Coordinates of N, CA, C and O in Angstrom, one line a residue:
M8 N -9.3 14.7 13.9 CA -8.6 13.1 14.2 C -8.3 12.6 14.2 O -8.3 12.2 12.4
I9 N -6.9 12.2 13.9 CA -5.7 12.0 13.3 C -5.9 10.4 12.7 O -5.7 9.7 11.7
L10 N -6.0 9.9 14.2 CA -6.2 8.2 14.2 C -7.7 8.2 13.0 O -8.5 8.1 13.0
G11 N -7.6 7.2 12.2 CA -8.9 6.7 11.2 C -8.4 6.6 10.2 O -7.7 7.0 9.3
F12 N -9.4 5.2 9.7 CA -9.0 5.3 8.3 C -10.4 5.7 7.3 O -11.5 5.8 7.8
P13 N -10.3 6.0 6.5 CA -11.3 7.0 5.9 C -12.2 5.5 5.0 O -12.0 4.8 4.3
N14 N -13.4 5.5 5.2 CA -14.4 4.9 4.3 C -15.5 6.1 4.5 O -16.4 6.4 4.9
P15 N -16.3 5.9 2.8 CA -15.4 4.9 1.3 C -14.0 5.6 1.6 O -13.5 7.0 2.0
V16 N -12.8 4.9 0.7 CA -12.1 5.3 0.0 C -12.3 5.6 -1.6 O -13.3 4.7 -2.2
N17 N -11.3 6.8 -1.9 CA -11.5 6.9 -3.4 C -10.5 5.8 -4.1 O -8.6 5.8 -3.8
E18 N -11.3 5.2 -5.1 CA -10.6 4.1 -5.8 C -9.2 4.4 -6.4 O -8.3 4.4 -6.7
V19 N -9.4 5.9 -7.5 CA -8.6 6.3 -8.6 C -7.6 6.6 -7.3 O -5.9 6.2 -7.9
S20 N -7.4 7.1 -5.9 CA -6.7 7.9 -5.4 C -5.1 6.7 -4.5 O -4.1 6.3 -4.8
A21 N -5.9 4.9 -4.9 CA -5.7 4.3 -3.9 C -4.9 3.9 -5.1 O -4.0 2.8 -4.7
R22 N -5.3 3.6 -6.2 CA -4.5 2.6 -7.9 C -3.2 3.5 -7.7 O -2.1 3.1 -7.8
I23 N -3.4 5.0 -7.6 CA -2.1 6.1 -7.7 C -1.1 5.4 -6.9 O 0.3 5.5 -7.0
V24 N -1.8 5.7 -5.2 CA -0.6 5.2 -4.3 C 0.1 4.0 -5.0 O 1.4 3.8 -4.4
A25 N -0.8 3.2 -4.7 CA -0.1 1.7 -5.1 C 1.0 1.8 -6.4 O 1.9 1.4 -6.7
A26 N 0.7 3.2 -7.4 CA 1.8 3.1 -8.7 C 3.0 3.8 -7.9 O 4.0 3.5 -8.2
G27 N 3.0 4.3 -6.7 CA 4.2 4.7 -6.1 C 4.6 3.9 -5.3 O 6.2 4.0 -5.1
V28 N 3.9 2.9 -4.4 CA 4.9 2.2 -3.9 C 5.5 1.1 -4.5 O 6.5 0.5 -4.6
V29 N 4.8 1.0 -6.0 CA 5.4 0.1 -6.8 C 6.8 1.3 -7.5 O 8.0 0.5 -8.0
A30 N 6.8 1.9 -8.0 CA 8.2 2.6 -7.9 C 8.9 3.3 -7.1 O 10.4 2.3 -7.8
M31 N 8.7 3.4 -5.9 CA 9.4 2.5 -5.1 C 10.3 2.0 -4.5 O 11.4 1.6 -4.4
S32 N 9.6 0.9 -4.6 CA 10.0 -0.6 -4.9 C 11.1 -1.3 -5.8 O 12.1 -1.6 -5.5
V33 N 11.0 -0.6 -7.0 CA 11.5 -1.1 -8.2 C 12.5 -0.4 -7.9 O 14.1 -0.9 -8.0
F34 N 13.0 0.9 -7.9 CA 13.7 1.8 -7.7 C 14.4 1.6 -6.6 O 15.8 1.5 -7.1
A35 N 14.4 0.3 -5.3 CA 15.3 0.6 -4.4 C 15.6 -1.2 -5.2 O 17.3 -1.1 -4.4
I36 N 15.2 -1.4 -5.7 CA 16.1 -3.1 -6.0 C 16.6 -2.3 -6.6 O 17.9 -2.9 -6.9
V37 N 16.2 -2.0 -8.6 CA 17.4 -1.4 -9.7 C 18.4 -0.9 -9.0 O 19.4 -1.0 -9.1
F38 N 18.0 0.2 -8.0 CA 19.4 0.7 -7.3 C 20.1 0.2 -6.2 O 21.2 1.3 -5.5
D39 N 19.5 -1.0 -5.9 CA 20.4 -0.9 -4.5 C 20.3 -0.2 -3.2 O 20.6 0.2 -2.6
A40 N 18.8 0.9 -3.3 CA 18.2 1.7 -2.5 C 17.8 1.4 -1.3 O 16.7 1.4 -1.2
K41 N 18.7 0.9 -0.5 CA 18.1 -0.2 0.6 C 17.3 1.0 2.1 O 16.8 0.5 2.1
W42 N 18.2 2.4 1.5 CA 17.3 3.7 2.3 C 16.0 3.5 2.5 O 15.2 4.3 3.1
I43 N 15.6 3.8 1.0 CA 13.6 3.3 0.5 C 13.3 2.5 1.8 O 12.0 2.7 1.6
L44 N 14.0 1.4 2.2 CA 12.5 0.0 2.4 C 12.6 1.2 4.2 O 10.6 0.8 4.6
P45 N 12.8 2.0 5.1 CA 12.2 2.6 5.7 C 10.7 3.6 6.0 O 10.3 3.1 6.6
I46 N 11.0 4.3 4.3 CA 10.4 4.9 4.3 C 9.2 4.4 3.3 O 7.7 5.0 4.0
L47 N 9.2 3.5 2.7 CA 8.4 2.0 2.4 C 7.2 2.0 3.7 O 5.9 1.9 3.6
F48 N 8.4 1.1 4.4 CA 7.7 1.0 5.6 C 6.8 2.2 6.5 O 5.3 1.9 6.8
Y49 N 7.8 2.8 7.1 CA 6.3 3.8 7.4 C 5.2 4.7 6.7 O 4.1 4.7 7.4
G50 N 5.6 4.6 5.4 CA 4.0 4.7 4.5 C 3.0 3.8 4.8 O 1.8 4.7 5.3
F51 N 3.2 2.4 4.8 CA 2.7 1.8 4.9 C 1.8 1.9 6.1 O 0.4 2.0 6.4
V52 N 2.6 1.9 7.0 CA 2.4 2.0 8.8 C 1.1 3.6 9.0 O 0.0 3.2 9.4
A53 N 1.7 4.5 8.2 CA 1.0 5.7 8.3 C -0.5 5.5 7.8 O -1.9 6.2 8.1
R54 N -0.8 4.5 6.9 CA -1.9 4.6 6.2 C -3.0 3.6 6.4 O -3.8 3.7 6.6
V55 N -2.4 2.8 7.2 CA -2.9 1.6 8.2 C -4.0 2.7 9.2 O -4.7 2.1 9.4
L56 N -3.0 3.3 9.7 CA -3.6 4.4 10.8 C -4.1 5.3 11.0 O -4.7 6.0 11.8
T57 N -4.0 5.7 10.2 CA -4.5 7.7 9.5 C -5.2 7.6 7.7 O -5.7 8.8 8.2
G58 N -5.1 6.5 7.4 CA -5.4 6.8 5.7 C -4.2 7.7 5.6 O -3.3 7.6 5.7
P59 N -4.7 9.1 4.6 CA -3.6 9.8 3.5 C -3.1 10.6 4.6 O -2.0 11.6 4.6
K60 N -3.5 11.0 6.0 CA -3.4 11.9 6.9 C -1.6 12.2 7.2 O -1.1 13.5 7.0
L61 N -1.0 11.2 7.2 CA 0.3 11.2 7.9 C 1.2 10.8 7.1 O 1.9 10.3 7.1
S62 N 0.7 9.7 5.6 CA 1.6 9.1 4.7 C 1.6 10.3 3.4 O 1.2 11.0 3.0
P63 N 3.3 10.7 3.6 CA 3.6 11.8 2.6 C 3.4 11.4 1.4 O 2.7 12.3 0.5
L64 N 2.9 10.4 0.4 CA 2.6 9.6 -0.4 C 1.2 10.1 -0.8 O 0.4 10.2 -1.5
G65 N 0.7 9.3 0.4 CA -0.6 9.2 0.6 C -1.3 10.9 0.4 O -2.8 11.2 -0.1
L66 N -0.7 11.9 1.0 CA -0.9 13.1 1.5 C -0.9 13.7 -0.6 O -1.6 14.6 -0.5
L67 N 0.0 13.1 -1.2 CA 0.8 14.2 -2.3 C -0.8 13.5 -3.3 O -0.5 14.7 -4.2
V68 N -0.8 12.0 -3.5 CA -1.8 11.9 -3.9 C -3.7 12.4 -3.6 O -4.1 12.6 -5.0
T69 N -3.7 12.3 -3.0 CA -5.3 13.0 -2.1 C -5.2 14.6 -2.1 O -6.3 14.9 -2.9
K70 N -4.3 15.2 -2.3 CA -4.1 16.8 -2.3 C -3.5 17.0 -3.2 O -4.2 18.5 -4.2
Q71 N -2.3 16.9 -4.0 CA -2.6 17.3 -4.9 C -2.4 16.8 -6.7 O -3.2 17.5 -7.5
I72 N -2.6 15.1 -6.6 CA -2.9 14.8 -8.3 C -3.9 14.2 -8.9 O -4.5 14.6 -9.8
T73 N -4.7 13.3 -7.8 CA -5.7 13.2 -8.0 C -6.9 13.9 -7.8 O -7.8 14.4 -9.2
P74 N -6.5 15.3 -7.5 CA -7.7 16.4 -7.8 C -7.6 16.6 -9.0 O -8.6 17.9 -9.4
R75 N -6.4 17.2 -9.8 CA -6.1 17.3 -10.7 C -6.4 16.2 -12.9 O -6.7 17.3 -13.3
L76 N -6.6 15.5 -11.7 CA -6.9 14.5 -12.5 C -8.6 14.0 -13.7 O -9.4 14.9 -12.6
P77 N -8.5 14.8 -15.0 CA -10.3 14.6 -15.2 C -10.4 13.0 -15.0 O -11.1 12.7 -16.2
I78 N -10.1 12.1 -14.2 CA -11.1 11.3 -14.3 C -12.5 11.6 -12.5 O -11.9 11.4 -11.5
A79 N -13.8 10.9 -12.6 CA -14.6 10.9 -11.2 C -14.2 9.9 -10.3 O -13.5 8.7 -10.7
E80 N -14.4 10.5 -9.6 CA -13.7 9.3 -8.4 C -14.6 8.6 -8.3 O -16.1 8.4 -8.2
K81 N -14.4 7.2 -7.2 CA -14.2 6.1 -7.8 C -14.9 5.8 -6.0 O -13.7 5.3 -6.3
L82 N -15.6 6.2 -5.4 CA -15.8 5.3 -4.1 C -15.9 4.2 -3.5 O -16.4 3.3 -4.3
V83 N -15.2 3.5 -3.4 CA -15.6 1.7 -2.3 C -15.2 1.7 -0.9 O -14.7 2.6 -0.2
A84 N -15.2 0.5 -0.7 CA -15.3 0.8 0.8 C -14.0 0.7 1.4 O -12.8 0.1 0.9
G85 N -14.1 0.9 2.3 CA -13.0 1.1 3.2 C -11.9 0.1 4.0 O -10.7 0.2 3.6
P86 N -12.4 -0.7 4.7 CA -12.3 -1.7 5.5 C -11.2 -2.9 4.3 O -9.9 -3.2 4.8
P87 N -11.5 -2.7 3.7 CA -10.7 -4.2 2.5 C -9.5 -3.2 2.3 O -8.3 -4.1 2.2
K88 N -9.4 -2.0 1.9 CA -8.2 -1.2 1.5 C -7.9 -0.8 2.6 O -6.1 -1.2 2.0
R89 N -7.9 -1.1 3.9 CA -6.9 -0.8 4.9 C -6.3 -1.8 4.9 O -5.1 -1.9 5.5
F90 N -6.8 -3.3 4.8 CA -6.8 -4.3 4.6 C -5.1 -4.5 3.8 O -4.1 -5.2 4.7
A91 N -5.5 -4.1 2.7 CA -4.9 -4.3 1.8 C -3.4 -3.6 2.5 O -2.3 -3.8 2.5
Q92 N -3.5 -2.0 2.9 CA -2.2 -1.5 3.5 C -2.2 -2.5 4.7 O -0.4 -2.6 4.7
C93 N -2.3 -3.4 5.3 CA -2.0 -3.9 6.3 C -1.4 -5.1 5.9 O 0.0 -5.0 6.4
M94 N -1.0 -5.8 4.6 CA -0.3 -6.9 4.2 C 0.5 -5.5 3.7 O 1.7 -6.4 3.7
G95 N 0.9 -4.6 3.2 CA 1.8 -3.8 2.7 C 2.8 -3.2 3.4 O 3.9 -3.5 3.7
V96 N 1.8 -3.3 5.1 CA 3.1 -3.7 6.4 C 3.9 -4.5 6.3 O 5.1 -4.3 7.0
A97 N 2.6 -5.3 6.3 CA 4.3 -6.8 6.5 C 5.3 -7.1 5.2 O 6.0 -6.8 6.0
F98 N 4.5 -6.8 4.4 CA 5.8 -6.8 3.2 C 7.1 -6.2 3.2 O 7.8 -6.7 3.4
S99 N 6.1 -4.8 3.6 CA 7.8 -4.0 3.8 C 8.5 -4.1 5.0 O 9.5 -4.1 5.1
G100 N 7.7 -4.4 5.6 CA 8.1 -4.8 7.2 C 9.8 -6.0 7.2 O 10.5 -5.9 7.3
T101 N 8.4 -6.9 6.2 CA 10.0 -8.2 6.3 C 10.8 -7.8 5.4 O 11.9 -8.2 5.9
A102 N 10.6 -7.2 4.2 CA 12.3 -6.7 3.7 C 12.9 -5.7 4.2 O 14.3 -6.1 4.3
L103 N 12.0 -5.0 4.7 CA 13.8 -3.7 5.7 C 13.9 -4.9 7.1 O 15.2 -4.4 7.0
V104 N 13.6 -6.1 7.7 CA 14.2 -6.9 8.8 C 15.4 -7.9 8.2 O 15.9 -8.0 8.8
L105 N 14.3 -7.9 6.9 CA 15.6 -9.2 5.7 C 16.8 -8.2 5.6 O 18.0 -8.4 5.6
C106 N 16.5 -7.2 5.4 CA 17.6 -5.8 5.1 C 18.5 -5.8 5.9 O 19.9 -5.5 5.7
L107 N 18.1 -5.3 7.3 CA 19.0 -5.1 8.5 C 19.8 -6.0 8.7 O 20.6 -5.9 9.8
S108 N 18.8 -7.0 8.4 CA 19.8 -8.5 9.0 C 20.9 -8.4 7.9 O 21.2 -10.0 8.3
G109 N 21.0 -8.3 7.0 CA 21.9 -8.5 5.9 C 21.7 -9.8 5.0 O 22.5 -10.0 3.8
H110 N 20.3 -9.8 4.5 CA 19.4 -10.6 3.5 C 19.2 -9.6 2.9 O 17.4 -9.9 2.5
W111 N 19.9 -9.0 1.9 CA 19.1 -7.8 0.5 C 18.8 -9.0 0.0 O 17.7 -8.7 -0.9
F112 N 19.3 -10.0 -0.5 CA 18.6 -10.6 -1.6 C 16.9 -11.0 -1.7 O 16.6 -11.5 -2.3
A113 N 17.0 -11.6 0.0 CA 15.5 -12.4 0.6 C 15.0 -11.1 0.1 O 13.4 -10.9 0.0
A114 N 14.9 -9.7 0.8 CA 13.9 -8.4 0.5 C 14.0 -7.8 -0.5 O 12.7 -7.7 -0.8
Q115 N 14.7 -8.3 -1.3 CA 14.7 -7.7 -2.6 C 13.9 -9.0 -3.1 O 12.2 -8.5 -3.8
V116 N 13.5 -10.0 -3.1 CA 12.5 -11.2 -3.2 C 11.0 -10.7 -2.9 O 10.3 -10.6 -3.5
V117 N 10.9 -10.2 -1.4 CA 9.4 -9.9 -0.8 C 9.0 -8.4 -1.2 O 7.8 -8.0 -1.6
L118 N 10.5 -7.6 -2.2 CA 10.3 -6.0 -2.5 C 9.3 -7.1 -4.3 O 8.5 -6.4 -4.4
G119 N 9.8 -7.7 -4.6 CA 8.8 -8.4 -5.5 C 7.9 -8.6 -5.8 O 7.2 -8.2 -6.6
L120 N 7.5 -9.5 -4.7 CA 6.0 -10.0 -4.2 C 5.4 -8.5 -4.3 O 4.1 -8.1 -4.5
L121 N 5.7 -7.4 -3.5 CA 5.3 -6.3 -3.4 C 4.9 -5.6 -4.6 O 3.9 -4.8 -4.9
I122 N 5.4 -5.8 -5.0 CA 5.4 -5.5 -6.7 C 4.1 -5.2 -7.4 O 3.3 -5.1 -8.1
V123 N 4.4 -7.1 -7.6 CA 3.1 -7.8 -7.6 C 2.0 -7.1 -7.3 O 1.5 -7.2 -8.4
A124 N 1.7 -7.4 -6.2 CA 0.4 -7.0 -5.6 C 0.2 -5.2 -5.6 O -1.0 -5.1 -6.2
A125 N 1.4 -4.7 -5.5 CA 0.7 -3.2 -5.7 C 0.8 -2.8 -7.9 O 0.1 -1.7 -7.7
S126 N 1.2 -3.4 -8.4 CA 1.3 -3.7 -9.8 C -0.6 -3.7 -10.2 O -1.0 -3.4 -10.9
L127 N -0.3 -5.0 -9.4 CA -1.7 -5.2 -10.5 C -3.6 -4.5 -9.3 O -4.4 -3.8 -10.3
E128 N -3.2 -4.0 -8.5 CA -4.0 -2.6 -7.8 C -4.1 -1.4 -8.5 O -4.5 -1.0 -8.8
S129 N -2.6 -1.1 -8.9 CA -2.8 0.3 -9.6 C -2.4 -0.1 -11.7 O -3.8 1.2 -12.0
F130 N -2.3 -1.3 -11.7 CA -2.4 -0.8 -13.3 C -3.7 -1.6 -13.9 O -4.1 -1.7 -15.2
V131 N -4.0 -2.3 -13.2 CA -5.1 -3.5 -13.9 C -6.7 -3.1 -12.7 O -7.6 -3.6 -13.5
G132 N -6.6 -2.8 -11.5 CA -7.6 -3.1 -10.5 C -7.9 -3.9 -9.6 O -9.0 -4.1 -9.1
L133 N -7.0 -4.3 -9.8 CA -7.5 -6.3 -8.7 C -6.5 -5.8 -7.4 O -5.1 -5.5 -7.1
C134 N -7.1 -5.4 -6.4 CA -6.6 -5.2 -5.1 C -6.7 -7.2 -4.3 O -7.6 -7.7 -4.1
L135 N -5.4 -7.3 -4.0 CA -5.5 -8.7 -3.4 C -5.3 -8.8 -2.4 O -6.5 -9.8 -1.9
G136 N -5.4 -7.6 -1.7 CA -5.8 -7.5 0.2 C -7.0 -7.5 0.4 O -7.8 -8.2 1.3
C137 N -7.8 -6.6 -0.9 CA -9.4 -6.7 -0.9 C -10.0 -8.3 -0.8 O -10.7 -7.9 -0.6
K138 N -9.6 -9.0 -2.1 CA -9.7 -10.6 -2.1 C -9.8 -11.3 -1.3 O -10.1 -12.1 -0.7
V139 N -8.2 -11.1 -0.2 CA -8.2 -12.2 0.7 C -9.3 -11.7 2.2 O -9.6 -12.3 2.8
F140 N -9.7 -9.8 2.1 CA -10.1 -9.6 2.8 C -11.6 -10.0 2.9 O -11.9 -10.7 3.7
A141 N -12.0 -10.3 1.8 CA -13.4 -10.9 1.3 C -13.4 -12.6 1.4 O -14.6 -13.0 2.1
L142 N -12.7 -13.1 1.4 CA -12.4 -14.6 1.8 C -12.5 -14.7 3.3 O -13.1 -15.5 3.5
L143 N -11.7 -13.9 4.1 CA -11.4 -14.4 5.8 C -13.0 -13.5 6.0 O -13.4 -14.7 7.2
M144 N -13.3 -12.7 5.4 CA -15.5 -13.0 6.0 C -15.7 -13.8 5.4 O -16.6 -14.4 6.8
R145 N -16.0 -14.3 4.2 CA -16.5 -15.8 4.4 C -16.7 -17.0 4.8 O -17.1 -17.5 5.5
L146 N -15.2 -16.7 5.3 CA -14.3 -17.8 6.4 C -15.4 -17.6 7.7 O -14.7 -17.9 8.9
G147 N -15.1 -16.7 7.8 CA -15.8 -15.9 9.5 C -15.0 -15.8 10.4 O -15.6 -15.3 11.2
V148 N -13.3 -15.3 9.6 CA -12.7 -15.3 10.5 C -12.7 -12.9 10.7 O -12.0 -12.7 12.2
I149 N -13.0 -12.5 10.0 CA -13.5 -11.0 9.8 C -15.0 -10.5 10.0 O -15.4 -11.7 9.0
Q150 N -15.4 -10.3 10.3 CA -16.8 -9.9 10.9 C -17.0 -8.7 10.0 O -16.7 -7.7 9.4
E151 N -18.3 -9.1 9.8 CA -19.0 -8.2 8.5 C -19.3 -7.0 8.9 O -18.8 -5.8 8.1
E152 N -19.1 -6.4 10.2 CA -19.6 -4.8 10.3 C -17.8 -4.9 10.6 O -17.7 -3.4 11.1

């Protein structure tokens, strides 16, 4: 089955994917590479819908990079990570729409926020989307199951 998000998720792979998002976003800003935005947006949508199955970055990380690392896998719950990917859809989609409507500086600001969130995930292990997910569960907005 193509659709569906893995549960559990390998935290090591999630953090490497986040590093890829940081690299792509920084490249877009530094080199004025607006063409990266649709690719970034597609990657988030693909990961929300299928996990790494249709995401080139997700496939590269899960099939090539993570298996070669001398780091033990660390399994974490999938739903908070999927929610975090949904936040990535929102940020990358907003940046794409802003860019397409001629507001490149505003798109760069949104990409900067994405860089902060993805950097925290990748380099510190702090998943902001997961924190928001937990808060929404405590507030009863998201059901525990």
